[in-house]
Amino acid sequence: MLFEILTLELRYHLVSDVVDLL
């Protein structure tokens, strides 16, 4: 459960970083 939440949070951060690059 915790691992899934962590991965989702990591994905969110990655997406936000990509959006910032755009």
mmCIF file of C-alpha atoms in Angstrom:
data_model
loop_
_atom_site.group_PDB
_atom_site.id
_atom_site.type_symbol
_atom_site.label_atom_id
_atom_site.label_comp_id
_atom_site.label_asym_id
_atom_site.label_seq_id
_atom_site.Cartn_x
_atom_site.Cartn_y
_atom_site.Cartn_z
ATOM 1 C CA MET A 1 0.000 0.000 0.000
ATOM 2 C CA LEU A 2 2.662 2.489 1.022
ATOM 3 C CA PHE A 3 4.820 1.508 -1.935
ATOM 4 C CA GLU A 4 1.941 2.179 -4.326
ATOM 5 C CA ILE A 5 1.397 5.617 -2.813
ATOM 6 C CA LEU A 6 5.109 6.376 -3.093
ATOM 7 C CA THR A 7 5.225 5.345 -6.738
ATOM 8 C CA LEU A 8 2.159 7.451 -7.501
ATOM 9 C CA GLU A 9 3.790 10.424 -5.793
ATOM 10 C CA LEU A 10 7.008 9.861 -7.745
ATOM 11 C CA ARG A 11 5.028 9.747 -10.995
ATOM 12 C CA TYR A 12 3.272 12.966 -10.051
ATOM 13 C CA HIS A 13 6.598 14.688 -9.386
ATOM 14 C CA LEU A 14 8.024 13.400 -12.665
ATOM 15 C CA VAL A 15 5.011 14.675 -14.595
ATOM 16 C CA SER A 16 5.224 18.062 -12.876
ATOM 17 C CA ASP A 17 8.939 18.267 -13.746
ATOM 18 C CA VAL A 18 8.211 17.470 -17.396
ATOM 19 C CA VAL A 19 5.458 20.106 -17.474
ATOM 20 C CA ASP A 20 7.885 22.640 -16.016
ATOM 21 C CA LEU A 21 10.358 21.799 -18.778
ATOM 22 C CA LEU A 22 7.638 22.436 -21.358
#
